[in-house]
XYZ file of C-alpha atoms in Angstrom:
511
model
C -5.742 -7.323 -29.197
C -4.139 -5.035 -31.676
C -3.173 -1.301 -31.549
C -4.485 -0.372 -34.945
C -8.065 0.155 -33.837
C -9.662 2.576 -31.357
C -11.885 1.166 -28.560
C -15.506 2.216 -28.750
C -17.351 3.579 -25.996
C -19.904 0.714 -25.684
C -20.133 -2.427 -27.792
C -23.127 -2.486 -29.675
C -24.133 0.989 -28.919
C -26.854 2.498 -31.325
C -25.288 4.991 -33.796
C -26.232 8.536 -33.371
C -27.819 10.438 -36.062
C -28.523 14.148 -36.710
C -26.090 15.926 -34.294
C -22.909 17.079 -36.050
C -20.037 18.814 -34.344
C -21.423 22.335 -35.179
C -24.710 21.557 -34.002
C -23.310 20.074 -31.024
C -21.226 23.282 -30.246
C -24.239 25.559 -30.798
C -26.332 23.822 -28.395
C -23.677 23.846 -25.701
C -22.882 27.447 -26.339
C -26.489 28.560 -26.414
C -27.528 26.637 -23.249
C -24.508 27.938 -21.375
C -25.229 31.564 -22.531
C -28.845 31.097 -21.476
C -27.889 30.021 -17.693
C -25.922 33.396 -17.393
C -28.746 35.361 -19.039
C -31.250 33.842 -16.539
C -28.919 34.657 -13.577
C -28.237 38.207 -14.487
C -31.806 39.101 -15.200
C -33.080 37.243 -12.144
C -31.003 39.986 -10.060
C -32.899 42.640 -11.682
C -36.342 40.961 -11.348
C -35.902 40.382 -7.698
C -34.294 43.959 -6.958
C -37.813 45.687 -6.334
C -38.651 43.063 -3.688
C -35.361 41.948 -2.048
C -33.060 44.897 -2.941
C -30.068 45.119 -4.863
C -27.733 44.148 -2.149
C -24.540 41.886 -1.763
C -26.746 39.290 0.058
C -29.371 39.373 -3.100
C -26.362 39.016 -5.610
C -24.760 36.238 -3.317
C -28.078 34.216 -3.079
C -28.830 34.434 -6.978
C -25.104 33.562 -7.790
C -25.033 30.594 -5.353
C -28.334 29.221 -6.636
C -27.096 29.533 -10.318
C -23.813 27.677 -9.264
C -25.744 25.082 -7.596
C -27.963 24.711 -10.660
C -24.831 24.254 -12.938
C -23.366 21.627 -10.673
C -26.503 19.663 -10.189
C -27.373 19.739 -13.938
C -24.007 18.641 -14.961
C -23.860 15.801 -12.755
C -27.414 14.490 -13.207
C -27.165 15.205 -16.869
C -24.225 13.038 -17.234
C -25.487 10.377 -15.007
C -28.798 10.115 -16.991
C -27.188 10.269 -20.279
C -25.421 6.925 -19.334
C -28.741 5.313 -18.601
C -30.959 6.585 -21.475
C -30.561 7.395 -24.834
C -29.162 10.905 -24.835
C -31.016 11.827 -28.032
C -34.321 11.523 -26.039
C -33.053 14.136 -23.473
C -31.965 17.131 -25.507
C -35.445 18.318 -26.448
C -37.001 18.114 -23.044
C -34.215 19.967 -21.432
C -34.620 22.802 -23.896
C -38.236 22.904 -23.964
C -39.055 22.579 -20.217
C -36.270 25.172 -19.466
C -37.809 27.490 -22.037
C -41.374 27.129 -20.497
C -40.057 27.899 -16.968
C -38.001 30.811 -18.056
C -41.013 32.474 -20.041
C -43.205 31.931 -17.027
C -40.827 33.305 -14.391
C -41.655 37.151 -14.662
C -45.196 36.467 -14.086
C -44.748 33.929 -11.318
C -42.206 36.077 -9.525
C -44.074 39.256 -9.436
C -47.356 37.548 -8.566
C -45.618 35.954 -5.736
C -44.003 38.864 -4.518
C -47.301 40.666 -4.339
C -49.617 38.051 -3.081
C -47.415 35.627 -1.168
C -44.246 37.482 -0.313
C -43.212 34.636 2.368
C -42.891 32.337 -0.648
C -40.664 34.453 -2.629
C -37.345 33.078 -1.785
C -38.622 29.649 -2.527
C -40.083 30.295 -5.940
C -37.207 32.530 -6.795
C -34.951 29.695 -6.216
C -36.897 27.282 -8.257
C -37.169 29.594 -11.124
C -33.440 29.753 -11.317
C -32.500 26.297 -10.310
C -34.772 24.386 -12.503
C -34.026 26.110 -15.861
C -30.306 26.271 -14.874
C -30.065 22.612 -14.111
C -31.882 21.730 -17.203
C -29.850 23.730 -19.405
C -26.509 22.705 -17.644
C -27.413 19.089 -18.578
C -27.216 19.929 -22.087
C -23.261 19.847 -22.205
C -22.856 16.444 -20.758
C -25.653 15.065 -22.830
C -24.239 16.391 -25.942
C -20.847 15.137 -24.953
C -22.238 11.664 -24.625
C -23.702 11.911 -28.111
C -20.683 13.185 -29.697
C -18.223 10.628 -27.812
C -18.180 7.758 -30.187
C -14.765 6.406 -29.303
C -12.420 6.808 -26.340
C -9.671 7.738 -28.331
C -11.224 11.203 -28.846
C -12.482 11.741 -25.190
C -9.956 14.614 -24.479
C -10.802 16.377 -27.760
C -14.637 16.230 -27.318
C -14.669 16.946 -23.779
C -12.165 19.713 -24.019
C -13.790 21.402 -27.152
C -17.329 21.304 -25.540
C -16.041 22.510 -22.318
C -14.317 25.480 -23.874
C -17.402 26.239 -26.132
C -19.741 26.101 -22.957
C -17.308 28.638 -21.095
C -17.497 30.795 -24.264
C -21.132 30.676 -24.227
C -21.141 31.747 -20.696
C -18.933 34.734 -21.266
C -21.020 35.786 -24.195
C -24.312 35.405 -22.146
C -22.856 37.673 -19.396
C -21.361 40.326 -21.626
C -24.402 40.550 -24.034
C -27.049 40.658 -21.216
C -25.000 43.324 -19.419
C -24.059 45.484 -22.243
C -26.869 44.990 -24.764
C -30.105 43.210 -23.484
C -30.731 45.126 -20.215
C -30.193 48.597 -21.787
C -32.565 47.929 -24.640
C -35.346 45.407 -23.390
C -37.537 45.064 -20.476
C -36.632 42.249 -18.098
C -39.954 40.396 -18.863
C -39.364 40.672 -22.677
C -35.701 39.215 -22.301
C -37.085 36.120 -20.349
C -40.050 35.697 -22.686
C -37.723 35.921 -25.693
C -35.318 33.640 -24.342
C -37.917 31.023 -23.425
C -39.291 31.301 -26.895
C -35.732 30.601 -28.351
C -35.371 27.453 -26.152
C -38.664 25.946 -27.186
C -38.014 26.659 -30.724
C -34.447 25.077 -30.365
C -36.307 22.155 -28.509
C -38.449 21.713 -31.761
C -35.735 21.831 -34.023
C -33.608 19.250 -32.239
C -36.394 16.884 -31.731
C -37.451 17.171 -35.455
C -33.717 16.467 -36.377
C -33.149 13.629 -34.132
C -36.343 11.734 -33.405
C -39.425 13.768 -33.638
C -41.563 15.019 -30.486
C -45.112 16.136 -30.176
C -44.589 17.917 -26.865
C -43.327 21.110 -28.473
C -46.757 22.679 -29.402
C -47.751 22.359 -25.757
C -44.776 24.070 -24.618
C -45.228 26.756 -26.978
C -48.674 27.417 -25.624
C -46.924 27.653 -22.074
C -44.486 30.285 -23.472
C -47.546 32.262 -24.888
C -49.365 32.006 -21.490
C -46.264 33.334 -19.940
C -46.174 36.280 -22.222
C -49.913 36.899 -21.621
C -49.603 36.484 -17.917
C -46.784 39.089 -17.734
C -48.978 41.713 -19.154
C -51.430 41.230 -16.230
C -49.136 40.292 -13.401
C -48.615 42.875 -10.792
C -45.612 44.898 -11.250
C -44.280 48.390 -10.316
C -42.330 49.303 -13.246
C -43.180 52.217 -15.755
C -39.642 51.960 -17.090
C -36.841 49.484 -16.513
C -33.538 51.235 -16.712
C -30.179 49.853 -16.709
C -30.219 49.728 -12.906
C -33.668 50.149 -11.631
C -37.484 49.317 -12.055
C -38.743 52.929 -12.154
C -42.210 54.421 -11.682
C -43.407 57.881 -11.388
C -46.570 58.196 -9.262
C -48.721 61.266 -9.073
C -49.606 62.783 -5.601
C -53.561 62.577 -5.306
C -53.299 65.500 -2.779
C -51.160 67.618 -4.932
C -51.826 68.171 -8.624
C -48.152 68.830 -9.496
C -46.605 66.501 -7.117
C -44.706 63.492 -8.482
C -42.827 60.691 -6.668
C -39.914 58.789 -8.419
C -40.075 55.231 -7.144
C -36.925 53.115 -7.877
C -37.072 49.319 -7.090
C -40.162 49.903 -4.938
C -38.417 52.454 -2.844
C -39.756 56.076 -2.885
C -36.431 58.094 -3.922
C -37.640 61.486 -5.020
C -40.435 63.895 -4.483
C -40.858 66.781 -7.142
C -43.222 69.364 -7.427
C -43.062 70.160 -11.095
C -44.206 73.704 -10.788
C -42.604 74.720 -7.534
C -39.149 73.464 -6.820
C -38.958 75.083 -3.329
C -41.589 72.570 -2.145
C -39.675 69.716 -0.254
C -41.909 66.712 0.802
C -39.266 64.361 2.258
C -38.101 65.268 5.678
C -34.489 64.356 4.876
C -34.452 66.825 1.938
C -35.903 69.597 4.258
C -33.000 68.671 6.659
C -30.469 69.107 3.902
C -31.843 72.391 2.942
C -31.959 73.394 6.615
C -28.135 72.779 6.907
C -27.347 74.694 3.753
C -29.600 77.589 5.140
C -27.661 77.479 8.363
C -24.185 77.048 6.730
C -24.241 79.694 3.780
C -25.690 83.344 3.588
C -29.132 83.354 2.267
C -29.408 83.700 -1.415
C -25.747 83.294 -2.138
C -24.954 81.163 -5.253
C -22.997 78.136 -4.512
C -20.918 75.667 -6.695
C -22.185 72.137 -5.908
C -21.635 68.523 -6.791
C -24.412 65.910 -6.216
C -23.509 62.393 -5.747
C -26.570 60.739 -6.945
C -29.515 62.736 -8.858
C -32.856 60.729 -8.437
C -35.361 63.285 -9.282
C -33.065 66.354 -8.894
C -35.080 67.695 -6.082
C -32.207 69.398 -4.328
C -30.503 70.770 -7.310
C -33.674 72.327 -8.606
C -34.234 73.843 -4.979
C -30.644 75.327 -5.131
C -31.156 76.781 -8.542
C -34.666 78.184 -7.315
C -33.550 79.689 -4.149
C -29.773 80.718 -4.901
C -29.979 81.943 -8.417
C -26.626 81.518 -10.286
C -25.855 78.292 -8.444
C -24.114 75.869 -10.573
C -24.809 72.247 -9.776
C -22.933 69.225 -11.168
C -24.916 65.896 -10.767
C -23.341 62.406 -11.080
C -26.201 59.962 -11.725
C -25.285 56.505 -12.551
C -28.560 55.739 -14.367
C -29.068 57.400 -17.646
C -32.570 56.024 -17.650
C -33.262 58.082 -14.378
C -32.008 61.187 -16.151
C -34.358 60.592 -19.120
C -37.213 60.203 -16.700
C -36.218 63.374 -14.957
C -36.208 65.336 -18.401
C -39.416 63.637 -19.753
C -41.625 63.039 -16.874
C -40.754 65.143 -13.832
C -40.933 68.555 -15.636
C -38.328 71.133 -16.379
C -38.650 72.879 -12.971
C -35.779 75.332 -12.125
C -32.898 73.607 -14.247
C -30.635 76.646 -14.961
C -27.185 75.862 -13.841
C -27.786 72.125 -13.479
C -25.481 69.816 -15.547
C -26.389 66.105 -15.089
C -23.737 63.508 -16.232
C -24.481 59.696 -16.439
C -21.483 58.658 -14.420
C -20.479 56.712 -11.143
C -20.269 59.185 -8.302
C -16.708 58.283 -7.307
C -15.347 58.587 -10.761
C -17.136 61.899 -11.137
C -15.376 63.170 -8.029
C -12.014 62.358 -9.620
C -12.695 64.596 -12.485
C -13.258 67.643 -10.235
C -10.564 70.170 -9.461
C -9.077 70.438 -5.975
C -10.977 73.101 -3.931
C -13.412 73.696 -6.698
C -16.834 73.256 -4.593
C -18.552 74.915 -1.806
C -20.949 72.057 -1.341
C -20.981 68.300 -1.975
C -24.317 66.441 -1.322
C -24.245 62.639 -1.040
C -27.550 61.053 -1.831
C -26.747 58.130 -3.958
C -28.620 54.757 -3.274
C -28.423 51.290 -4.613
C -31.850 49.763 -3.287
C -31.705 51.165 0.423
C -27.923 51.342 0.707
C -25.396 53.828 -0.045
C -23.019 52.256 -2.535
C -20.219 50.847 -0.407
C -17.395 52.602 -2.471
C -18.807 56.003 -1.572
C -18.757 55.494 2.308
C -14.846 54.881 2.714
C -12.093 56.907 3.956
C -10.616 56.994 0.524
C -13.823 58.145 -0.999
C -14.483 60.919 1.633
C -10.658 62.072 1.248
C -11.667 62.828 -2.310
C -14.736 64.593 -1.367
C -12.547 66.655 1.192
C -10.072 67.396 -1.596
C -12.759 68.869 -4.055
C -14.160 71.150 -1.255
C -12.759 74.555 -0.546
C -11.533 75.623 2.918
C -15.224 76.556 3.982
C -16.819 73.674 2.153
C -19.409 71.407 3.432
C -20.378 67.672 2.858
C -23.858 66.702 3.486
C -25.006 62.932 3.217
C -28.237 61.197 3.489
C -28.242 57.543 4.447
C -30.565 55.040 5.900
C -30.062 52.571 8.641
C -32.132 50.512 11.089
C -31.676 48.562 14.383
C -28.719 49.279 16.136
C -27.475 51.548 13.242
C -24.420 49.921 13.126
C -23.762 51.180 9.498
C -24.635 54.768 10.412
C -22.227 54.732 13.294
C -19.496 53.223 11.148
C -20.003 56.204 8.560
C -19.863 58.924 11.313
C -16.651 57.205 12.587
C -15.285 57.290 9.064
C -16.183 60.901 8.624
C -14.342 61.662 11.753
C -11.199 60.174 10.329
C -11.305 62.531 7.286
C -12.763 65.773 8.455
C -12.435 67.968 11.483
C -16.109 68.316 12.286
C -18.847 65.948 12.093
C -22.709 66.446 13.020
C -25.431 63.825 12.754
C -29.108 64.818 12.252
C -32.207 62.671 12.592
C -35.265 62.039 14.797
C -34.374 61.324 18.610
C -35.905 57.923 18.253
C -34.248 57.130 15.056
C -30.899 57.900 16.639
C -31.542 56.213 19.851
C -31.362 59.268 21.893
C -34.776 58.770 23.677
C -33.659 56.944 26.985
C -37.042 55.016 26.998
C -37.227 53.829 23.356
C -35.006 51.449 21.357
C -33.309 53.024 18.172
C -35.746 52.838 15.194
C -33.867 53.948 12.463
C -34.595 55.642 9.083
C -33.202 58.502 7.198
C -30.149 60.238 8.965
C -28.218 63.234 7.441
C -24.640 63.691 8.348
C -22.512 66.941 7.957
C -18.808 66.947 7.652
C -16.383 69.799 7.061
C -13.013 71.352 8.175
C -14.910 74.524 9.637
C -17.051 74.488 12.597
C -20.818 74.208 11.903
C -23.062 76.046 14.402
C -25.262 73.285 15.942
C -27.566 75.826 17.297
C -28.173 77.497 13.677
C -28.851 74.134 12.319
C -31.279 73.226 14.889
C -33.229 76.594 14.552
C -33.282 75.774 10.826
C -34.596 72.349 11.398
C -37.300 73.604 13.645
C -38.292 76.202 11.246
C -38.949 73.519 8.576
C -40.754 71.545 11.240
C -38.736 68.274 10.668
C -38.814 67.198 14.246
C -35.125 66.266 13.906
C -32.346 67.001 16.400
C -28.585 67.657 16.151
C -26.026 65.571 17.758
C -22.273 66.623 17.913
C -19.301 66.767 20.259
C -19.191 64.259 23.316
C -22.738 63.120 22.540
C -21.784 62.102 19.071
C -18.673 60.492 20.296
C -20.660 58.345 22.704
C -22.938 57.472 20.049
C -20.369 56.270 17.610
C -18.768 54.159 20.308
C -16.366 51.571 18.828
C -17.769 51.499 15.380
C -15.405 50.444 12.823
C -13.750 52.878 10.262
C -14.671 51.916 6.709
C -11.999 51.537 3.981
C -11.729 50.304 0.325
C -10.052 47.178 1.851
C -12.981 46.771 4.516
C -16.369 48.253 4.040
C -18.999 45.657 4.896
C -22.005 48.071 4.373
C -24.516 45.478 3.494
C -23.639 43.273 6.456
C -23.854 46.374 8.743
C -27.358 47.162 7.622
C -30.013 45.476 9.584
C -33.155 43.805 7.982
C -35.949 46.428 7.344
C -39.229 46.751 5.697
C -38.860 48.276 2.203
C -42.464 49.472 1.903
C -41.883 52.909 3.581
C -40.647 55.962 1.926
C -37.324 57.691 2.435
């Protein structure tokens, strides 16, 4: 044995043709990017049916990682048993077909067979993810002609794959989602994968299966147009729909990810349909002299129902709204009518970042009505966030927050405990059965409104205002509230398990 020659991978192995280093890098880069595109878009596709929660994100990420691990392992194993040039085309083509069909399949399943949604969703992520992840070991096998270059080939392609995954993540999050509907992204990606399959097969060995897969992609696009779906518009964060009220000509409901977020009467901003909005209005009526203008900040805008109400009933009120979704802001302006907009300034920004920009003691009122799915974003629930709310309020200022909880109300109790750490006075409003105050009924949960301030709030005046608006809600404060909170934890930036504290619930009802 001499040291002048490099050992080959396998004696007598057939020579590979048609897959140069640039083509190999492009295949690995593109397939790795595609896996991350599917993962991110799947989150948005499932949000209207499963909610945009930590559990949903964890599930999708876990399935995607499982697909990557499974595809890498099986792809390498099969490439050692079969001529790898025969595998690339099917991996790309079949994954493209599945990706293109995903929007129609998931939306149809969610509407017609919801019990099967998790299984079908897992399959639509796992199958294309595994097939695409198999591309890297297959390409590595094709490029590895001698053991002497193992480190170079494997290291280069691994690096290219990681770069592709980064590109797929950034490009999807910053470009695709902001410009294209979810279904268009997936159908477009499926088309690219099928075209890539055809080019690879044409260059290496030819394949007659590509036309059939192209027909599958076309079928996926056509099916998406007729599949059930609740989106008029896909914004950066939501599947949005505006629904006309059949009983009120000027009534409109803003539906985000399947949840009724706001009701707006385009001609009469003083008409408040949702009970929780009437409760917030009752608090403001009881706490501030009638008709006096206020300086308000709103965490979350939705349909701008309450800022419009303040502008109509308290002329001269200045409302600054932090609404993270610029697409929702466009819907407000284009489809929910101008209403009473004088003095309303809407900024497309995160609520907590918006708070930081406000001067100390500059607000009479802060309204918390921000939701991701059915959960208040966790970073708006903590001691640190509420300390910033307290900072921007003046000495007589009020913080009024809407939230949703069910079951044993673990999150609601924790948020009340957290408010008590920051403010001198806390009051909770809700239906007696929702609060668990009916001795013969278990807590049902639903919308609750919490008031926090450093000045005392007259519970009797609030109750009278609630009764005047026929809410059916009651006021809980003092020893009754302390007993209701019990040993609930205080939420901090370091510990705020909001999604875990929320109980499973039906997402079909309104807020």
